[in-house]
Amino acid sequence: MPGVRLGRCAVVTVALASIAAAACSAGGRAERHPGAARPVPPAGPVPPVRPPGHEARAGLERADARLLELAAPTAGLLASTTATEGVPPSLASGARYVEGSNVLRLASGRWLYLPESREASAVVEADDPAACRQIERSRAWLASGRVPGRSPAQRAAAGRALLSMRALLRPNGAMAAGWSVGWNYAWPRDSSFASAAFAHTGHDPEAYRILRYSAATQRADGTWEARTALDGSGPPDSRLWQLDANGWVPWATWQWYRTAPAAGRRARLTTLYPMIRKAADHAAGSLRADGLPPASPDYWELTTSTPNIGTAAPLLAGLNAAADLAREADRPQDAARWARAARRLSAGISARFGPVGYGRTADGRHGHDSAVAFLAPPFNEAPAGLAGALDTTYRELLLPNGGLTPGNDPAARWGANAWTPSTAFFALAWAGTGRPAKAGQVLDWVLSKRNTLGELPEKVDREGRPASVAPLAWTGSITVLSLVALDGTRLPTPPLRP
């Protein structure tokens, strides 16, 4: 999950030191923390680690005031076709976006925008011709696709989310999780959701560009690093890789393929197919005798001592997706191999997770997990008993501020902040399982927590206020997909073949 966890405080220290160095040299830019060798998840139990993101703000609050301002989570984004700049909270006060754009109307009435071919923003008079041309291009991009939503407010929120996701997408296909220290990296998981959201809103070039980046950054063994620097050069730290990417990337590729224009679709799938083959073969080969994958860090970026639902469910979606893509690519042997693996995994999930209410881990000792939503459409065909598990999990994870904590594992306390991705999972799951009223209630809460610029934050504090970085690409993607599903367009689900 985007953010910085307790075991990686050095990353924040290095980032702040780099900012300080950049501030002291004319025109200097912060250097990336060099990546480390790719570690292997440890076997057996691991000590409890505070979930990611808990300590980031506390650490920064102890820093020098000027560094805090430079490193503060963004409140919005300025963007051109090639560059992005974060809007600090101090500038967001009293400002608002010019409708359908990333041009900011300041409290003074003047405009702040990021001119083309430049990396620094400029303040101009309202209706500046160059800024107006950028606004027209942004509006044309939105109009070239679909802005979902059943009301003007929902469509406005969807449009803002799409523009923010576009601003976070680099020309090389790297999808930044956010535009702040600790978030401006590409996670395969977040990127896959963004690709699916672009695909289902008619933005095929953006969806495919993300998938090409995923192919370019795949490891030789078919896996992915937890995250990569936006230039694709590799991981920025030594956090453990996460096996769930081997499910998310094939799932996103399948979602793209289902929506892509027919002309040239097969040829582009052929380009992506080596990535799918390596990912699916690694996923299938990882399954144990009971059909489940090994213990691995999940979307919490924490390792569990037994298999967790946050890894098993995405892998099932990915294997089903890969098998169906293999059929499209006329690779029947691949399709049969991955379909067999998917059936084994599906049986293992039912046998091991079903009796414990689809909790966080197969041993039933680690509470509930919002990742139970990954067993629902548009990821997987809902297994028996999932409806009750969704209801129970939502109730158990609900906080007084109206949002959800990611889970209630006693070994990983999340505190009083609600996390918008974990909450939005349930809007998507209930939309996919034919419960639009419940989905709508969850989505209404998520949309009500946008900040003053209309951006979706990563967290909501105990008082119900937006917190942490905004916008967050993952929350925007889940929100857009939920709005598409609630518009009456059922999102497709990779089939589990008999």
Short mmCIF file of C-alpha atoms in Angstrom, two decimals:
data_model
loop_
_atom_site.label_atom_id
_atom_site.label_comp_id
_atom_site.label_asym_id
_atom_site.label_seq_id
_atom_site.Cartn_x
_atom_site.Cartn_y
_atom_site.Cartn_z
CA MET A 1 0.00 0.00 0.00
CA PRO A 2 1.41 3.44 -0.83
CA GLY A 3 3.08 5.17 2.07
CA VAL A 4 6.11 4.51 4.23
CA ARG A 5 6.08 1.83 6.88
CA LEU A 6 7.90 1.68 10.21
CA GLY A 7 10.56 -0.68 8.94
CA ARG A 8 11.42 1.76 6.14
CA CYS A 9 11.85 5.04 8.02
CA ALA A 10 15.24 5.41 6.35
CA VAL A 11 13.42 6.07 3.08
CA VAL A 12 11.83 9.20 4.55
CA THR A 13 15.17 10.29 6.00
CA VAL A 14 16.90 9.87 2.64
CA ALA A 15 14.08 11.66 0.83
CA LEU A 16 14.24 14.64 3.21
CA ALA A 17 18.01 14.75 2.96
CA SER A 18 17.73 14.78 -0.83
CA ILE A 19 15.20 17.62 -0.68
CA ALA A 20 17.53 19.58 1.56
CA ALA A 21 20.40 19.06 -0.86
CA ALA A 22 18.24 20.15 -3.76
CA ALA A 23 17.11 23.27 -1.89
CA CYS A 24 20.74 24.28 -1.26
CA SER A 25 21.86 23.98 -4.89
CA ALA A 26 20.53 26.23 -7.60
CA GLY A 27 18.14 24.34 -9.80
CA GLY A 28 19.07 21.07 -8.08
CA ARG A 29 16.66 18.12 -7.93
CA ALA A 30 16.33 15.50 -5.24
CA GLU A 31 18.14 12.28 -6.07
CA ARG A 32 16.37 8.94 -5.79
CA HIS A 33 17.27 6.58 -3.01
CA PRO A 34 19.21 3.78 -4.75
CA GLY A 35 17.42 0.46 -5.03
CA ALA A 36 18.57 -2.65 -3.21
CA ALA A 37 18.82 -6.28 -4.22
CA ARG A 38 15.48 -7.99 -4.46
CA PRO A 39 14.81 -9.86 -1.18
CA VAL A 40 12.92 -13.08 -0.79
CA PRO A 41 10.00 -13.16 1.69
CA PRO A 42 11.09 -14.91 4.88
CA ALA A 43 9.79 -18.36 5.64
CA GLY A 44 7.71 -18.82 8.77
CA PRO A 45 6.31 -16.25 11.20
CA VAL A 46 7.54 -12.69 11.12
CA PRO A 47 7.34 -10.12 13.91
CA PRO A 48 4.44 -7.66 13.82
CA VAL A 49 5.19 -4.48 11.88
CA ARG A 50 3.18 -1.30 12.05
CA PRO A 51 1.14 -0.97 8.84
CA PRO A 52 2.49 1.33 6.12
CA GLY A 53 1.80 5.04 6.33
CA HIS A 54 1.30 5.22 10.10
CA GLU A 55 4.56 6.90 10.89
CA ALA A 56 5.08 9.07 7.82
CA ARG A 57 3.36 12.20 9.07
CA ALA A 58 4.81 11.90 12.58
CA GLY A 59 8.28 11.60 11.12
CA LEU A 60 7.83 14.61 8.89
CA GLU A 61 6.37 16.73 11.69
CA ARG A 62 9.70 16.42 13.49
CA ALA A 63 11.56 17.72 10.46
CA ASP A 64 12.57 21.25 9.69
CA ALA A 65 9.57 23.44 8.82
CA ARG A 66 10.83 24.21 5.33
CA LEU A 67 11.46 20.56 4.58
CA LEU A 68 8.00 19.76 5.91
CA GLU A 69 6.48 22.19 3.43
CA LEU A 70 8.50 20.66 0.57
CA ALA A 71 7.62 17.09 1.58
CA ALA A 72 3.99 17.68 2.67
CA PRO A 73 1.42 15.49 0.94
CA THR A 74 -0.18 17.18 -2.02
CA ALA A 75 -3.74 18.52 -2.09
CA GLY A 76 -4.03 18.54 -5.86
CA LEU A 77 -2.14 18.45 -9.16
CA LEU A 78 -1.14 20.76 -11.97
CA ALA A 79 -0.34 18.93 -15.19
CA SER A 80 0.68 19.34 -18.79
CA THR A 81 1.00 16.54 -21.33
CA THR A 82 4.53 15.75 -20.13
CA ALA A 83 4.94 17.02 -16.56
CA THR A 84 3.15 17.17 -13.22
CA GLU A 85 3.46 19.41 -10.19
CA GLY A 86 1.86 18.95 -6.78
CA VAL A 87 -0.36 21.61 -5.26
CA PRO A 88 0.55 22.13 -1.58
CA PRO A 89 -2.27 22.56 0.95
CA SER A 90 -1.30 26.23 1.44
CA LEU A 91 -2.16 27.00 -2.20
CA ALA A 92 -5.34 24.93 -2.20
CA SER A 93 -7.03 27.14 0.36
CA GLY A 94 -9.62 29.27 -1.41
CA ALA A 95 -8.70 27.84 -4.82
CA ARG A 96 -10.59 25.60 -7.21
CA TYR A 97 -9.94 23.95 -10.54
CA VAL A 98 -11.24 25.49 -13.72
CA GLU A 99 -13.89 22.95 -14.69
CA GLY A 100 -12.60 20.00 -16.66
CA SER A 101 -8.93 20.83 -16.23
CA ASN A 102 -5.86 20.87 -14.00
CA VAL A 103 -5.66 24.65 -14.16
CA LEU A 104 -6.15 26.16 -10.73
CA ARG A 105 -8.15 29.33 -10.13
CA LEU A 106 -6.50 30.95 -7.11
CA ALA A 107 -8.31 32.89 -4.41
CA SER A 108 -7.04 36.08 -6.08
CA GLY A 109 -8.84 35.17 -9.31
CA ARG A 110 -5.63 34.57 -11.23
CA TRP A 111 -4.79 31.16 -12.66
CA LEU A 112 -1.99 28.78 -11.75
CA TYR A 113 -1.05 26.18 -14.35
CA LEU A 114 1.84 24.11 -15.68
CA PRO A 115 2.76 25.36 -19.15
CA GLU A 116 3.64 22.87 -21.87
CA SER A 117 7.33 21.97 -22.15
CA ARG A 118 8.04 23.37 -18.69
CA GLU A 119 8.47 21.72 -15.29
CA ALA A 120 7.54 24.73 -13.14
CA SER A 121 4.11 26.31 -12.79
CA ALA A 122 3.22 29.87 -13.71
CA VAL A 123 0.65 32.36 -12.39
CA VAL A 124 -1.22 34.07 -15.22
CA GLU A 125 -4.25 36.25 -15.64
CA ALA A 126 -7.60 34.50 -15.93
CA ASP A 127 -8.38 33.50 -19.53
CA ASP A 128 -4.70 33.42 -20.48
CA PRO A 129 -4.66 32.02 -24.04
CA ALA A 130 -2.08 29.27 -23.37
CA ALA A 131 -3.89 28.16 -20.22
CA CYS A 132 -7.18 28.18 -22.10
CA ARG A 133 -5.73 25.90 -24.77
CA GLN A 134 -4.66 23.47 -22.07
CA ILE A 135 -8.17 23.55 -20.60
CA GLU A 136 -9.67 22.81 -24.01
CA ARG A 137 -7.36 19.82 -24.47
CA SER A 138 -8.28 18.43 -21.04
CA ARG A 139 -11.97 18.77 -21.75
CA ALA A 140 -11.54 17.16 -25.16
CA TRP A 141 -9.75 14.22 -23.52
CA LEU A 142 -12.60 13.72 -21.06
CA ALA A 143 -15.14 13.98 -23.87
CA SER A 144 -13.26 11.39 -25.92
CA GLY A 145 -14.24 8.77 -23.35
CA ARG A 146 -16.94 8.27 -20.78
CA VAL A 147 -17.44 10.13 -17.51
CA PRO A 148 -19.61 7.78 -15.39
CA GLY A 149 -22.09 8.80 -12.73
CA ARG A 150 -25.83 8.97 -12.16
CA SER A 151 -25.86 12.58 -10.99
CA PRO A 152 -23.99 15.79 -11.86
CA ALA A 153 -22.08 15.50 -8.56
CA GLN A 154 -20.98 11.94 -9.31
CA ARG A 155 -19.94 12.84 -12.84
CA ALA A 156 -17.96 15.81 -11.54
CA ALA A 157 -16.18 13.52 -9.06
CA ALA A 158 -15.47 10.96 -11.78
CA GLY A 159 -14.14 13.63 -14.12
CA ARG A 160 -11.82 14.95 -11.44
CA ALA A 161 -10.60 11.43 -10.63
CA LEU A 162 -9.90 10.71 -14.30
CA LEU A 163 -8.00 13.97 -14.78
CA SER A 164 -5.94 13.27 -11.66
CA MET A 165 -5.15 9.75 -12.83
CA ARG A 166 -4.10 11.15 -16.18
CA ALA A 167 -1.84 13.66 -14.41
CA LEU A 168 -0.22 10.85 -12.41
CA LEU A 169 0.44 8.78 -15.55
CA ARG A 170 3.92 9.30 -16.97
CA PRO A 171 4.65 9.30 -20.72
CA ASN A 172 6.45 5.94 -20.33
CA GLY A 173 3.37 4.31 -18.78
CA ALA A 174 4.50 4.47 -15.15
CA MET A 175 1.49 5.23 -12.94
CA ALA A 176 2.43 7.20 -9.83
CA ALA A 177 0.37 6.25 -6.80
CA GLY A 178 0.46 9.89 -5.71
CA TRP A 179 2.62 12.95 -6.14
CA SER A 180 4.31 13.21 -2.74
CA VAL A 181 7.43 11.82 -1.10
CA GLY A 182 6.85 8.10 -0.51
CA TRP A 183 4.01 7.87 -3.05
CA ASN A 184 5.61 8.99 -6.33
CA TYR A 185 6.45 5.46 -7.44
CA ALA A 186 4.63 2.89 -9.55
CA TRP A 187 3.00 -0.05 -7.73
CA PRO A 188 1.84 -2.87 -10.06
CA ARG A 189 -1.37 -3.21 -8.03
CA ASP A 190 -2.39 0.46 -8.18
CA SER A 191 -1.32 0.65 -11.82
CA SER A 192 -3.50 -2.33 -12.74
CA PHE A 193 -6.59 -0.73 -11.23
CA ALA A 194 -5.84 2.50 -13.09
CA SER A 195 -5.46 0.61 -16.37
CA ALA A 196 -8.86 -1.05 -15.85
CA ALA A 197 -10.48 2.29 -15.00
CA PHE A 198 -9.04 3.93 -18.11
CA ALA A 199 -10.16 0.95 -20.20
CA HIS A 200 -13.76 1.06 -18.97
CA THR A 201 -14.03 4.80 -19.56
CA GLY A 202 -12.86 4.62 -23.15
CA HIS A 203 -9.26 5.78 -22.68
CA ASP A 204 -7.58 2.88 -24.43
CA PRO A 205 -4.17 4.50 -25.06
CA GLU A 206 -3.66 5.23 -21.36
CA ALA A 207 -4.81 1.75 -20.31
CA TYR A 208 -2.48 0.04 -22.76
CA ARG A 209 0.46 2.31 -21.93
CA ILE A 210 0.27 1.19 -18.29
CA LEU A 211 0.29 -2.45 -19.33
CA ARG A 212 3.34 -1.91 -21.52
CA TYR A 213 5.14 -0.42 -18.52
CA SER A 214 4.18 -3.46 -16.46
CA ALA A 215 5.65 -5.69 -19.16
CA ALA A 216 8.85 -3.65 -19.25
CA THR A 217 9.36 -3.83 -15.47
CA GLN A 218 8.49 -7.51 -14.98
CA ARG A 219 11.26 -9.60 -13.44
CA ALA A 220 12.77 -12.48 -15.38
CA ASP A 221 11.00 -14.98 -13.08
CA GLY A 222 7.59 -13.46 -13.91
CA THR A 223 7.16 -11.43 -10.71
CA TRP A 224 7.30 -7.71 -9.99
CA GLU A 225 8.99 -5.54 -7.39
CA ALA A 226 6.69 -4.00 -4.80
CA ARG A 227 7.15 -0.66 -6.56
CA THR A 228 9.53 0.96 -9.03
CA ALA A 229 10.94 4.41 -9.66
CA LEU A 230 8.89 6.22 -12.28
CA ASP A 231 11.68 6.01 -14.85
CA GLY A 232 11.46 2.22 -14.67
CA SER A 233 14.98 1.91 -13.28
CA GLY A 234 13.99 -0.39 -10.43
CA PRO A 235 12.88 -0.42 -6.80
CA PRO A 236 13.63 2.59 -4.59
CA ASP A 237 14.08 0.51 -1.44
CA SER A 238 14.30 -3.04 -0.17
CA ARG A 239 10.68 -3.68 0.74
CA LEU A 240 9.56 -7.21 -0.05
CA TRP A 241 8.05 -8.01 -3.42
CA GLN A 242 4.38 -9.01 -3.44
CA LEU A 243 2.98 -12.03 -5.26
CA ASP A 244 -0.46 -10.47 -5.74
CA ALA A 245 0.92 -8.48 -8.70
CA ASN A 246 0.93 -11.77 -10.63
CA GLY A 247 -2.83 -11.70 -10.34
CA TRP A 248 -3.52 -8.00 -10.76
CA VAL A 249 -1.57 -7.49 -13.99
CA PRO A 250 -3.21 -10.35 -15.96
CA TRP A 251 -6.61 -9.25 -14.59
CA ALA A 252 -6.01 -5.69 -15.79
CA THR A 253 -4.84 -6.97 -19.18
CA TRP A 254 -8.04 -9.01 -19.51
CA GLN A 255 -10.17 -5.97 -18.59
CA TRP A 256 -8.32 -3.91 -21.19
CA TYR A 257 -8.76 -6.60 -23.85
CA ARG A 258 -12.50 -6.78 -23.22
CA THR A 259 -12.88 -3.06 -23.91
CA ALA A 260 -10.17 -2.42 -26.52
CA PRO A 261 -11.13 -1.47 -30.09
CA ALA A 262 -11.30 -4.59 -32.23
CA ALA A 263 -8.90 -3.22 -34.81
CA GLY A 264 -5.40 -4.21 -33.75
CA ARG A 265 -6.49 -5.73 -30.46
CA ARG A 266 -5.10 -9.20 -31.15
CA ALA A 267 -1.75 -7.80 -32.29
CA ARG A 268 -1.41 -5.77 -29.11
CA LEU A 269 -2.33 -8.81 -27.02
CA THR A 270 0.47 -10.68 -28.79
CA THR A 271 2.87 -7.98 -27.60
CA LEU A 272 1.69 -8.40 -24.00
CA TYR A 273 1.39 -12.18 -24.07
CA PRO A 274 4.95 -13.00 -22.92
CA MET A 275 4.25 -10.97 -19.78
CA ILE A 276 1.02 -12.90 -19.19
CA ARG A 277 2.71 -16.26 -19.73
CA LYS A 278 5.52 -15.55 -17.26
CA ALA A 279 3.15 -14.13 -14.65
CA ALA A 280 0.63 -16.97 -14.88
CA ASP A 281 3.26 -19.70 -14.93
CA HIS A 282 4.87 -18.27 -11.80
CA ALA A 283 1.47 -17.98 -10.09
CA ALA A 284 0.51 -21.55 -11.00
CA GLY A 285 3.90 -22.86 -9.93
CA SER A 286 3.63 -21.16 -6.55
CA LEU A 287 0.54 -23.11 -5.47
CA ARG A 288 1.03 -25.57 -2.62
CA ALA A 289 -0.46 -29.04 -2.26
CA ASP A 290 -3.64 -27.54 -0.75
CA GLY A 291 -4.04 -25.28 -3.77
CA LEU A 292 -3.14 -22.07 -1.96
CA PRO A 293 -0.19 -19.76 -2.64
CA PRO A 294 2.55 -19.37 -0.05
CA ALA A 295 2.48 -16.71 2.63
CA SER A 296 3.45 -13.42 1.00
CA PRO A 297 3.17 -9.70 1.66
CA ASP A 298 -0.30 -8.58 0.60
CA TYR A 299 -1.70 -5.15 -0.21
CA TRP A 300 -0.94 -4.14 3.40
CA GLU A 301 2.70 -4.76 2.46
CA LEU A 302 3.01 -7.03 5.48
CA THR A 303 3.95 -10.70 5.44
CA THR A 304 1.68 -13.22 7.12
CA SER A 305 2.81 -16.59 8.45
CA THR A 306 0.05 -18.47 6.58
CA PRO A 307 -1.63 -17.79 3.20
CA ASN A 308 -3.70 -14.61 3.12
CA ILE A 309 -6.82 -13.69 1.18
CA GLY A 310 -5.16 -10.53 -0.16
CA THR A 311 -2.83 -12.72 -2.22
CA ALA A 312 -5.01 -15.75 -2.95
CA ALA A 313 -7.98 -13.82 -4.38
CA PRO A 314 -5.99 -11.68 -6.85
CA LEU A 315 -4.06 -14.75 -8.04
CA LEU A 316 -7.35 -16.52 -8.75
CA ALA A 317 -8.54 -13.54 -10.78
CA GLY A 318 -5.23 -13.45 -12.63
CA LEU A 319 -5.15 -17.16 -13.46
CA ASN A 320 -8.71 -17.07 -14.79
CA ALA A 321 -7.88 -13.95 -16.79
CA ALA A 322 -4.68 -15.48 -18.17
CA ALA A 323 -6.49 -18.66 -19.20
CA ASP A 324 -9.11 -16.66 -21.08
CA LEU A 325 -6.46 -14.51 -22.76
CA ALA A 326 -4.65 -17.68 -23.81
CA ARG A 327 -7.81 -18.85 -25.55
CA GLU A 328 -8.01 -15.52 -27.36
CA ALA A 329 -4.37 -15.86 -28.37
CA ASP A 330 -4.94 -19.42 -29.63
CA ARG A 331 -2.72 -20.96 -26.96
CA PRO A 332 -4.89 -23.90 -25.82
CA GLN A 333 -2.17 -25.63 -23.79
CA ASP A 334 -1.50 -22.48 -21.78
CA ALA A 335 -5.23 -22.00 -21.28
CA ALA A 336 -5.69 -25.54 -20.00
CA ARG A 337 -2.70 -25.34 -17.66
CA TRP A 338 -3.78 -22.08 -16.07
CA ALA A 339 -7.43 -23.13 -15.86
CA ARG A 340 -6.37 -26.24 -13.91
CA ALA A 341 -4.35 -24.08 -11.55
CA ALA A 342 -7.30 -21.72 -11.13
CA ARG A 343 -9.60 -24.60 -10.21
CA ARG A 344 -7.09 -25.85 -7.64
CA LEU A 345 -6.77 -22.39 -6.15
CA SER A 346 -10.54 -21.86 -6.12
CA ALA A 347 -11.03 -25.17 -4.32
CA GLY A 348 -8.28 -24.27 -1.84
CA ILE A 349 -9.88 -20.90 -1.08
CA SER A 350 -13.27 -22.52 -0.49
CA ALA A 351 -11.80 -25.28 1.68
CA ARG A 352 -9.47 -23.16 3.79
CA PHE A 353 -10.89 -19.63 3.82
CA GLY A 354 -14.59 -20.44 3.55
CA PRO A 355 -14.89 -22.08 7.02
CA VAL A 356 -13.31 -18.99 8.65
CA GLY A 357 -15.63 -16.54 6.90
CA TYR A 358 -13.03 -15.56 4.28
CA GLY A 359 -10.92 -13.88 6.94
CA ARG A 360 -7.46 -12.45 6.51
CA THR A 361 -5.55 -15.75 6.75
CA ALA A 362 -6.31 -19.40 6.16
CA ASP A 363 -5.72 -20.24 9.82
CA GLY A 364 -8.48 -17.84 10.92
CA ARG A 365 -6.23 -16.17 13.51
CA HIS A 366 -5.77 -12.75 11.95
CA GLY A 367 -9.21 -11.23 11.91
CA HIS A 368 -11.10 -9.71 9.04
CA ASP A 369 -9.59 -8.14 5.94
CA SER A 370 -11.09 -5.69 3.46
CA ALA A 371 -9.43 -7.81 0.76
CA VAL A 372 -12.40 -10.18 1.06
CA ALA A 373 -13.88 -7.87 -1.61
CA PHE A 374 -11.34 -9.30 -4.08
CA LEU A 375 -13.41 -12.49 -4.17
CA ALA A 376 -16.34 -10.57 -5.69
CA PRO A 377 -16.87 -9.37 -9.26
CA PRO A 378 -15.24 -7.83 -11.23
CA PHE A 379 -12.34 -9.90 -9.92
CA ASN A 380 -13.86 -13.31 -9.26
CA GLU A 381 -17.19 -15.07 -9.44
CA ALA A 382 -18.51 -14.82 -5.89
CA PRO A 383 -18.09 -18.11 -3.98
CA ALA A 384 -20.74 -19.54 -1.68
CA GLY A 385 -21.08 -17.55 1.53
CA LEU A 386 -19.39 -14.41 0.22
CA ALA A 387 -22.44 -12.18 0.66
CA GLY A 388 -22.50 -12.85 4.39
CA ALA A 389 -18.72 -12.46 4.64
CA LEU A 390 -18.87 -9.05 2.96
CA ASP A 391 -21.55 -7.88 5.39
CA THR A 392 -19.71 -9.19 8.44
CA THR A 393 -16.34 -7.82 7.37
CA TYR A 394 -17.75 -4.38 6.61
CA ARG A 395 -19.46 -4.26 10.00
CA GLU A 396 -16.33 -5.38 11.85
CA LEU A 397 -14.04 -2.89 10.11
CA LEU A 398 -16.36 0.13 10.26
CA LEU A 399 -14.94 3.09 12.20
CA PRO A 400 -16.87 5.88 13.97
CA ASN A 401 -15.95 8.30 11.15
CA GLY A 402 -17.92 6.14 8.70
CA GLY A 403 -15.02 4.59 6.79
CA LEU A 404 -13.15 1.33 7.10
CA THR A 405 -9.84 0.28 8.55
CA PRO A 406 -8.06 -2.18 6.20
CA GLY A 407 -8.40 -5.00 8.73
CA ASN A 408 -8.53 -5.90 12.40
CA ASP A 409 -5.58 -8.27 12.60
CA PRO A 410 -4.39 -8.05 16.24
CA ALA A 411 -0.79 -8.02 15.01
CA ALA A 412 -1.32 -4.95 12.80
CA ARG A 413 -3.17 -2.07 14.41
CA TRP A 414 -4.24 0.60 11.96
CA GLY A 415 -5.49 3.26 14.37
CA ALA A 416 -8.45 5.58 13.92
CA ASN A 417 -7.83 6.63 10.30
CA ALA A 418 -10.11 5.20 7.64
CA TRP A 419 -8.47 4.23 4.36
CA THR A 420 -10.40 5.21 1.26
CA PRO A 421 -9.21 2.30 -0.94
CA SER A 422 -10.28 -0.27 1.66
CA THR A 423 -13.67 1.43 2.00
CA ALA A 424 -14.21 1.79 -1.73
CA PHE A 425 -13.53 -1.94 -2.24
CA PHE A 426 -17.00 -2.59 -0.82
CA ALA A 427 -18.72 -0.18 -3.20
CA LEU A 428 -17.21 -2.13 -6.08
CA ALA A 429 -17.97 -5.54 -4.52
CA TRP A 430 -21.59 -4.73 -3.73
CA ALA A 431 -22.10 -3.20 -7.16
CA GLY A 432 -20.75 -6.42 -8.66
CA THR A 433 -22.93 -8.70 -6.55
CA GLY A 434 -26.23 -6.99 -7.29
CA ARG A 435 -26.54 -4.78 -4.21
CA PRO A 436 -26.49 -1.27 -5.68
CA ALA A 437 -28.10 0.44 -2.67
CA LYS A 438 -25.34 -0.73 -0.34
CA ALA A 439 -22.72 0.13 -2.94
CA GLY A 440 -24.18 3.60 -3.34
CA GLN A 441 -24.06 4.30 0.38
CA VAL A 442 -20.38 3.42 0.57
CA LEU A 443 -19.59 5.44 -2.53
CA ASP A 444 -21.48 8.45 -1.17
CA TRP A 445 -19.26 8.38 1.92
CA VAL A 446 -16.08 8.16 -0.14
CA LEU A 447 -17.14 11.06 -2.37
CA SER A 448 -18.12 13.15 0.65
CA LYS A 449 -14.51 13.00 1.87
CA ARG A 450 -12.95 14.74 -1.12
CA ASN A 451 -10.86 17.72 -0.19
CA THR A 452 -11.55 21.35 -1.06
CA LEU A 453 -10.23 20.82 -4.59
CA GLY A 454 -12.43 17.76 -5.10
CA GLU A 455 -9.52 15.31 -4.84
CA LEU A 456 -9.87 11.88 -3.26
CA PRO A 457 -7.50 11.44 -0.28
CA GLU A 458 -5.75 8.30 0.87
CA LYS A 459 -7.12 8.52 4.41
CA VAL A 460 -9.84 10.14 6.51
CA ASP A 461 -8.96 11.06 10.08
CA ARG A 462 -10.98 10.32 13.22
CA GLU A 463 -12.83 13.65 12.86
CA GLY A 464 -13.88 12.75 9.32
CA ARG A 465 -11.47 15.11 7.55
CA PRO A 466 -9.42 14.24 4.44
CA ALA A 467 -5.90 13.20 5.44
CA SER A 468 -2.62 12.15 3.87
CA VAL A 469 -1.91 12.53 0.17
CA ALA A 470 -4.53 13.60 -2.37
CA PRO A 471 -5.24 12.55 -5.01
CA LEU A 472 -4.53 8.84 -4.66
CA ALA A 473 -4.64 6.97 -7.97
CA TRP A 474 -5.89 3.74 -6.40
CA THR A 475 -8.91 5.34 -4.75
CA GLY A 476 -9.69 7.25 -7.92
CA SER A 477 -9.56 4.05 -9.97
CA ILE A 478 -11.81 2.08 -7.62
CA THR A 479 -14.26 4.99 -7.50
CA VAL A 480 -14.42 5.28 -11.28
CA LEU A 481 -14.94 1.52 -11.69
CA SER A 482 -17.69 1.59 -9.05
CA LEU A 483 -19.46 4.45 -10.83
CA VAL A 484 -19.25 2.56 -14.12
CA ALA A 485 -20.79 -0.51 -12.48
CA LEU A 486 -23.54 1.52 -10.82
CA ASP A 487 -24.35 3.21 -14.13
CA GLY A 488 -25.85 -0.10 -15.19
CA THR A 489 -22.80 -1.33 -17.09
CA ARG A 490 -21.91 -4.61 -15.45
CA LEU A 491 -18.15 -4.95 -15.28
CA PRO A 492 -16.96 -8.27 -16.70
CA THR A 493 -15.39 -10.95 -14.50
CA PRO A 494 -12.80 -13.47 -15.70
CA PRO A 495 -14.60 -16.83 -15.91
CA LEU A 496 -13.67 -19.86 -13.81
CA ARG A 497 -13.91 -22.64 -16.38
CA PRO A 498 -15.02 -26.14 -15.32
#
